[in-house]
Tab-separated table of C-alpha atoms in Angstrom:
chain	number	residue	atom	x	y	z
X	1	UNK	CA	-112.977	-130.255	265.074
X	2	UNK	CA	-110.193	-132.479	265.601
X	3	UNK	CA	-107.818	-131.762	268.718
X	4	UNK	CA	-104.816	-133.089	269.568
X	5	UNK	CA	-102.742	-133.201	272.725
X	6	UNK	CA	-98.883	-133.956	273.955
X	7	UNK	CA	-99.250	-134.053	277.955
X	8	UNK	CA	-96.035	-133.927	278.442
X	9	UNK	CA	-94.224	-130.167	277.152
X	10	UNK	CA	-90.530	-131.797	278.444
X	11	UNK	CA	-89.212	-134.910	278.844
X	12	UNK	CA	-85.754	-136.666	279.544
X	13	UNK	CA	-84.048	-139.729	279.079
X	14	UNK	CA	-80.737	-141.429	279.575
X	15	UNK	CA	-78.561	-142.015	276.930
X	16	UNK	CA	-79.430	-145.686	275.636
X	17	UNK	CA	-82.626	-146.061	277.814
X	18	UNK	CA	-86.412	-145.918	276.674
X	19	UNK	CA	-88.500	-143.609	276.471
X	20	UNK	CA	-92.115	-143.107	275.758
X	21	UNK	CA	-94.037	-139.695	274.459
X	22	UNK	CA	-97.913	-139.649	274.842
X	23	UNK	CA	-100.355	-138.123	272.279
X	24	UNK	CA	-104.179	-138.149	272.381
X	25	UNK	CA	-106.525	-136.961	269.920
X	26	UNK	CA	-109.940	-136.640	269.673
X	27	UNK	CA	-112.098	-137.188	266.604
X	28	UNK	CA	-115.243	-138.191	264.892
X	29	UNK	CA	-113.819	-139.594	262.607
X	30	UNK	CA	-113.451	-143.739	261.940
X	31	UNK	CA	-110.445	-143.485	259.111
X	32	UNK	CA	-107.540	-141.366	259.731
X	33	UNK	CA	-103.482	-141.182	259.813
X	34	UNK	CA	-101.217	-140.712	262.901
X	35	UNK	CA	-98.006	-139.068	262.648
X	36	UNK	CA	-95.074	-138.692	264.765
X	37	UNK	CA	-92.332	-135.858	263.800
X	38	UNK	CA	-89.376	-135.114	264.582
X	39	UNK	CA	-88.257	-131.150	264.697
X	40	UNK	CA	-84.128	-130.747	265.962
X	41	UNK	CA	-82.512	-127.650	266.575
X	42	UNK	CA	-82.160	-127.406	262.670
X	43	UNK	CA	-86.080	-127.175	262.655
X	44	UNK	CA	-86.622	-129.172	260.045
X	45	UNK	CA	-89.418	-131.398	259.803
X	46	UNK	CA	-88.672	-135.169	259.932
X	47	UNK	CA	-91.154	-137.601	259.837
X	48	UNK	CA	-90.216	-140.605	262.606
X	49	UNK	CA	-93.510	-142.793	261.848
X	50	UNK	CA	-96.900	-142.869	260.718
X	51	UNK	CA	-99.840	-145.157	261.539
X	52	UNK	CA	-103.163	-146.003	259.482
X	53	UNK	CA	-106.174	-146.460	262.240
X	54	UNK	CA	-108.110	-148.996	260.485
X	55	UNK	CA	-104.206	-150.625	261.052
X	56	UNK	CA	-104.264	-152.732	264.546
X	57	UNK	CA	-100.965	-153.839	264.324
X	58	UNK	CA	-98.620	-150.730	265.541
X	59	UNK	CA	-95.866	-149.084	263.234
X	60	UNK	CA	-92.569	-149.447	263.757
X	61	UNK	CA	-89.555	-147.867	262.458
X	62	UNK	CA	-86.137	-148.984	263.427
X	63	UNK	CA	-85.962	-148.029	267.398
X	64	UNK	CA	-89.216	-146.037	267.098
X	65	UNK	CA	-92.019	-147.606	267.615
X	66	UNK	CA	-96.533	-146.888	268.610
X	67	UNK	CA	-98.605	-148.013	270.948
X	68	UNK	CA	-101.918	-147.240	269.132
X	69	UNK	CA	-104.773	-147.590	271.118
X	70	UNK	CA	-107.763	-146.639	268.723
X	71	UNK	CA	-110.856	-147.069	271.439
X	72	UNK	CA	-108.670	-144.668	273.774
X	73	UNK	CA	-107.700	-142.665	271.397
X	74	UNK	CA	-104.217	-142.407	272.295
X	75	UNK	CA	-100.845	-143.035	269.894
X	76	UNK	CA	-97.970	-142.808	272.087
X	77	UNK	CA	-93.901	-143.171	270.546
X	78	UNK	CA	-91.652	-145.463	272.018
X	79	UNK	CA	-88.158	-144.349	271.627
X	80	UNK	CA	-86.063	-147.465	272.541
X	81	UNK	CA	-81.867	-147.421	273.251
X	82	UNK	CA	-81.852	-143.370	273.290
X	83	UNK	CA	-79.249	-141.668	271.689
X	84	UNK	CA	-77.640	-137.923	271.780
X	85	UNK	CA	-79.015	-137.335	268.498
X	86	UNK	CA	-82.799	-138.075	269.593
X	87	UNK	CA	-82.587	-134.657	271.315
X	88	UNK	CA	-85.680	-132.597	269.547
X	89	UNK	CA	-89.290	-131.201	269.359
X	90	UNK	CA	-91.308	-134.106	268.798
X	91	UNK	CA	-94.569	-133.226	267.496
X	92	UNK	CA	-97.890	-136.108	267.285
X	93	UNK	CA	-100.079	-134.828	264.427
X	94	UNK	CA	-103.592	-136.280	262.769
X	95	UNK	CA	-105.064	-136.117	259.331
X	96	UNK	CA	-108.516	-137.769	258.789
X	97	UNK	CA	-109.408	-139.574	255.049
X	98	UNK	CA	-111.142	-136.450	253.070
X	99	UNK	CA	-108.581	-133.881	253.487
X	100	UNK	CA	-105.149	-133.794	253.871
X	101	UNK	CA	-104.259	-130.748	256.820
X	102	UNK	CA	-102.291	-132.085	259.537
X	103	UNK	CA	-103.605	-131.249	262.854
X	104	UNK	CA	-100.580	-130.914	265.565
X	105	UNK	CA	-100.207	-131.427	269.100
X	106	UNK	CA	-98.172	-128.927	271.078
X	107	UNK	CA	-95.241	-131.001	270.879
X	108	UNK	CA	-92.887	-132.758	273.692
X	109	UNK	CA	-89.022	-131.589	273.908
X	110	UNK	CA	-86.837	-134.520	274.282
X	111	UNK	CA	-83.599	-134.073	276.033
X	112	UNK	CA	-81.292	-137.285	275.838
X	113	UNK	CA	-78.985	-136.890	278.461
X	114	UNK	CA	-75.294	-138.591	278.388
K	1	UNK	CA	-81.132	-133.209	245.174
K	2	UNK	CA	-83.426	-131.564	248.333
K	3	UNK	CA	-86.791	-131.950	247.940
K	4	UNK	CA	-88.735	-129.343	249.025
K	5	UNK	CA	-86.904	-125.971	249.031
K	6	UNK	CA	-87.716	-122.866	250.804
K	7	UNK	CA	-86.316	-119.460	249.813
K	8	UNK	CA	-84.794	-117.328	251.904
K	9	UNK	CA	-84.459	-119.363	255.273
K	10	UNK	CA	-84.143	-115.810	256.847
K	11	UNK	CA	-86.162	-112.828	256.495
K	12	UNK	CA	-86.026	-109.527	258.529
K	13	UNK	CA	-88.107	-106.829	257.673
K	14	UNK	CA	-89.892	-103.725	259.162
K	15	UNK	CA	-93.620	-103.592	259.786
K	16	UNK	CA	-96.038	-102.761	256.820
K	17	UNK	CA	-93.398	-104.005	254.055
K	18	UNK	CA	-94.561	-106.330	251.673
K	19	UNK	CA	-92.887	-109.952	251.554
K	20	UNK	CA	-93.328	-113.100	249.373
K	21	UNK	CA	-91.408	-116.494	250.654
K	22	UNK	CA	-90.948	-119.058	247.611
K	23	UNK	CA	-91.682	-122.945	247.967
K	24	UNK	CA	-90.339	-125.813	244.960
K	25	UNK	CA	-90.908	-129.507	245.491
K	26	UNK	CA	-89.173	-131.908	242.768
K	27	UNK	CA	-90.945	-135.360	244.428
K	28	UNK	CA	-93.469	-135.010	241.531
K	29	UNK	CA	-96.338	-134.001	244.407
K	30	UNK	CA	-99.487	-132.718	243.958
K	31	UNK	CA	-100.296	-131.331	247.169
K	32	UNK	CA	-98.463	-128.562	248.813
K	33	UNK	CA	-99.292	-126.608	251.777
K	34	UNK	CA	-97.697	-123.622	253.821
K	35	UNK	CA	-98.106	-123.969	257.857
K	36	UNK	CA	-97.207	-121.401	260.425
K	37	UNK	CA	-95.054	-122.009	263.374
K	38	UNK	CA	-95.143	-119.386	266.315
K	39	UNK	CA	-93.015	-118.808	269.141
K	40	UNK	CA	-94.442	-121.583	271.252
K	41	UNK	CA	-93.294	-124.217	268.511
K	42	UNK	CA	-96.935	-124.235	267.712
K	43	UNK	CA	-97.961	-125.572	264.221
K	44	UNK	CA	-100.825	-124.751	262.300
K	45	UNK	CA	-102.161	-125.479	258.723
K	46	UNK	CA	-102.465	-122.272	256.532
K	47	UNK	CA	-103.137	-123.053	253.092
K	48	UNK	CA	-103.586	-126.435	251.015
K	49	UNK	CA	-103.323	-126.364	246.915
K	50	UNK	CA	-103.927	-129.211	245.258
K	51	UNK	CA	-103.114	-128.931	241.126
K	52	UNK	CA	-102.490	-124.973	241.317
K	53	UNK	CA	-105.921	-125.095	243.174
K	54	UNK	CA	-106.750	-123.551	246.580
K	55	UNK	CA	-108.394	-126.509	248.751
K	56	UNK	CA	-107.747	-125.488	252.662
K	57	UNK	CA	-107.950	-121.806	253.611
K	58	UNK	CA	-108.023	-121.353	257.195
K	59	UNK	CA	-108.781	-118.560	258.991
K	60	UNK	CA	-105.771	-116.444	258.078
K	61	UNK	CA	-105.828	-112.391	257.111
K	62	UNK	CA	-106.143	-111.872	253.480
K	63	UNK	CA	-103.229	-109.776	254.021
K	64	UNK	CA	-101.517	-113.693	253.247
K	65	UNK	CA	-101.962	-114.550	249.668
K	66	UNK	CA	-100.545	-117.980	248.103
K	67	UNK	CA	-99.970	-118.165	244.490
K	68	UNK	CA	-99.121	-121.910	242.580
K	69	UNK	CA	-97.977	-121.180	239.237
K	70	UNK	CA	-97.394	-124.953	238.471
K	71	UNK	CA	-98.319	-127.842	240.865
K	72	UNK	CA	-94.452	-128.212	241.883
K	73	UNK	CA	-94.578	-124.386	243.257
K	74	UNK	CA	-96.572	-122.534	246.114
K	75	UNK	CA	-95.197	-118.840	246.771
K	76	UNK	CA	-96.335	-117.118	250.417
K	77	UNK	CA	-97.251	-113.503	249.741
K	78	UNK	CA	-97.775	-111.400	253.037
K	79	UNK	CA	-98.966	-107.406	252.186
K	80	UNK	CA	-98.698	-104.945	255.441
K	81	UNK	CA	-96.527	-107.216	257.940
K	82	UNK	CA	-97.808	-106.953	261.325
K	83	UNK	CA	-95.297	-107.626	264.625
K	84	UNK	CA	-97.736	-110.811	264.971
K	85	UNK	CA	-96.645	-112.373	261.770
K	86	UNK	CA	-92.957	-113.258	263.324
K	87	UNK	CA	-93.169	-117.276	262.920
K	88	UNK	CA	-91.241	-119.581	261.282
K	89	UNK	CA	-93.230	-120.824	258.111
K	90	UNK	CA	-92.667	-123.971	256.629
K	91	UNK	CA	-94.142	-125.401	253.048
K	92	UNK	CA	-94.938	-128.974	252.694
K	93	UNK	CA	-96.055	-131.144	249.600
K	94	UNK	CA	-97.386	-134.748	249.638
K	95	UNK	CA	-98.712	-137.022	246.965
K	96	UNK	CA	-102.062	-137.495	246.764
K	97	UNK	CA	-104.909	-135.153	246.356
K	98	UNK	CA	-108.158	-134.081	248.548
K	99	UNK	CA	-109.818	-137.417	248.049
K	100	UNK	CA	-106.944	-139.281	248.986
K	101	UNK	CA	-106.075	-138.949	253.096
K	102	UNK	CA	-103.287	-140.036	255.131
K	103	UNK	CA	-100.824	-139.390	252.206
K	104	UNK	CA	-97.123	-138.254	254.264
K	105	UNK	CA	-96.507	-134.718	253.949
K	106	UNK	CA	-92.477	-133.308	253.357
K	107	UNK	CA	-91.726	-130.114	255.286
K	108	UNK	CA	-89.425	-127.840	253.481
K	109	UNK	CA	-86.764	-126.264	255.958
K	110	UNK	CA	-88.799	-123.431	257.266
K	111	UNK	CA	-88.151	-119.513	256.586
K	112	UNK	CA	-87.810	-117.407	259.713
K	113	UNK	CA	-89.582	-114.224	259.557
K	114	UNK	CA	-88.762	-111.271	261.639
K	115	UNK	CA	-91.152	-108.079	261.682
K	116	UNK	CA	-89.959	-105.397	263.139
């Protein structure tokens, strides 16, 4: 079964400095998705980026960005000039090619601090 | 104009009641799922329907029933609440079917349940 895991259950950054998230994952599997999600205090669900492994080059999204290391199986999110309204759950999550459940790490708070 | 819709966003309710939580998507999907969220912020798949058709069942009580009446809805039905159930649950839809992976999945706005 696939497993993935966010090391890190808090982290904080300065407003308008960088920050990076870690996910791992483990898995079988050769083609398969990466997500990154957003959850704020709303709770709702808000995609931030998504990555296809048989992609080397990594996704990027505006000040979001991967660093997708397929051999090491690790997909970690750059966040890059924080702001206050980065503060949220963010959750890594993995789908494989012949079904469509997302499988989600534990998630990482992110406090942005002013 | 909101694309996937959850009714109600709040639901308290005494144990052993019977409760249904109702999911719409207008992005023209044909994939929607309900996930459970618990009080650690931990997510996990329930249910996948693809076309009015059950696909993903994980290992959840049949107490929880989903019903699709037409690929753009996916009710929740729980019978005989339990404490446990308390979670946030949130429906999501995405495009593509089983055979197609990696398709982005929409999270409605979650429903809070409360058994008590």
């Amino acid at each position: 079964a696939q497993t993935v895991t966010q090391s890190q259950p808090e982290m904080s950054v300065q407003e308008a400095e960088t920050v990076t998230l870690s996910c791992t994952y483990d898995t079988s599997e050769s083609d398969y998705y990466l997500f990154w999600y957003k959850q704020p205090p709303s709770r709702q669900m808000i995609l931030v980026i998504r990555q296809e492994a048989y992609k080397q080059q990594n996704a990027t999204e505006n000040r979001f960005s991967v660093n997708f290391q397929k051999a090491a199986k690790s997909f970690s999110l750059k966040i890059s000039d924080s702001q206050l309204g980065d503060a949220a759950m963010y959750f890594c999550a993995y789908t494989h090619n012949a079904g469509n459940m997302l499988t989600f790490g534990g998630g990482t708070r992110l406090m942005v601090k002013p | 104009d909101t694309a996937v819709s959850q009714t109600p966003k709040y639901l308290v309710t005494q144990m052993g009641n019977d409760k249904s939580i109702k999911c719409e998507q207008n992005l023209g999907h044909d994939t929607m799922y309900w996930y459970k969220q618990d009080s650690k912020k931990f997510l996990k798949i329930m249910f996948s329907y693809n076309n009015k058709e059950l696909i993903i069942n994980e290992t959840v009580p049949n107490r929880f029933s989903p019903k699709s009446p037409d690929k753009a809805h996916l009710n929740l039905h729980i019978n005989s609440l339990e404490l446990g159930d308390s979670a946030v649950y949130f429906c999501a839809s995405s495009h593509g079917g089983q055979a197609s992976g990696g398709e982005t999945q929409y999270f409605g706005p979650g429903t809070r349940l409360l058994v008590l």
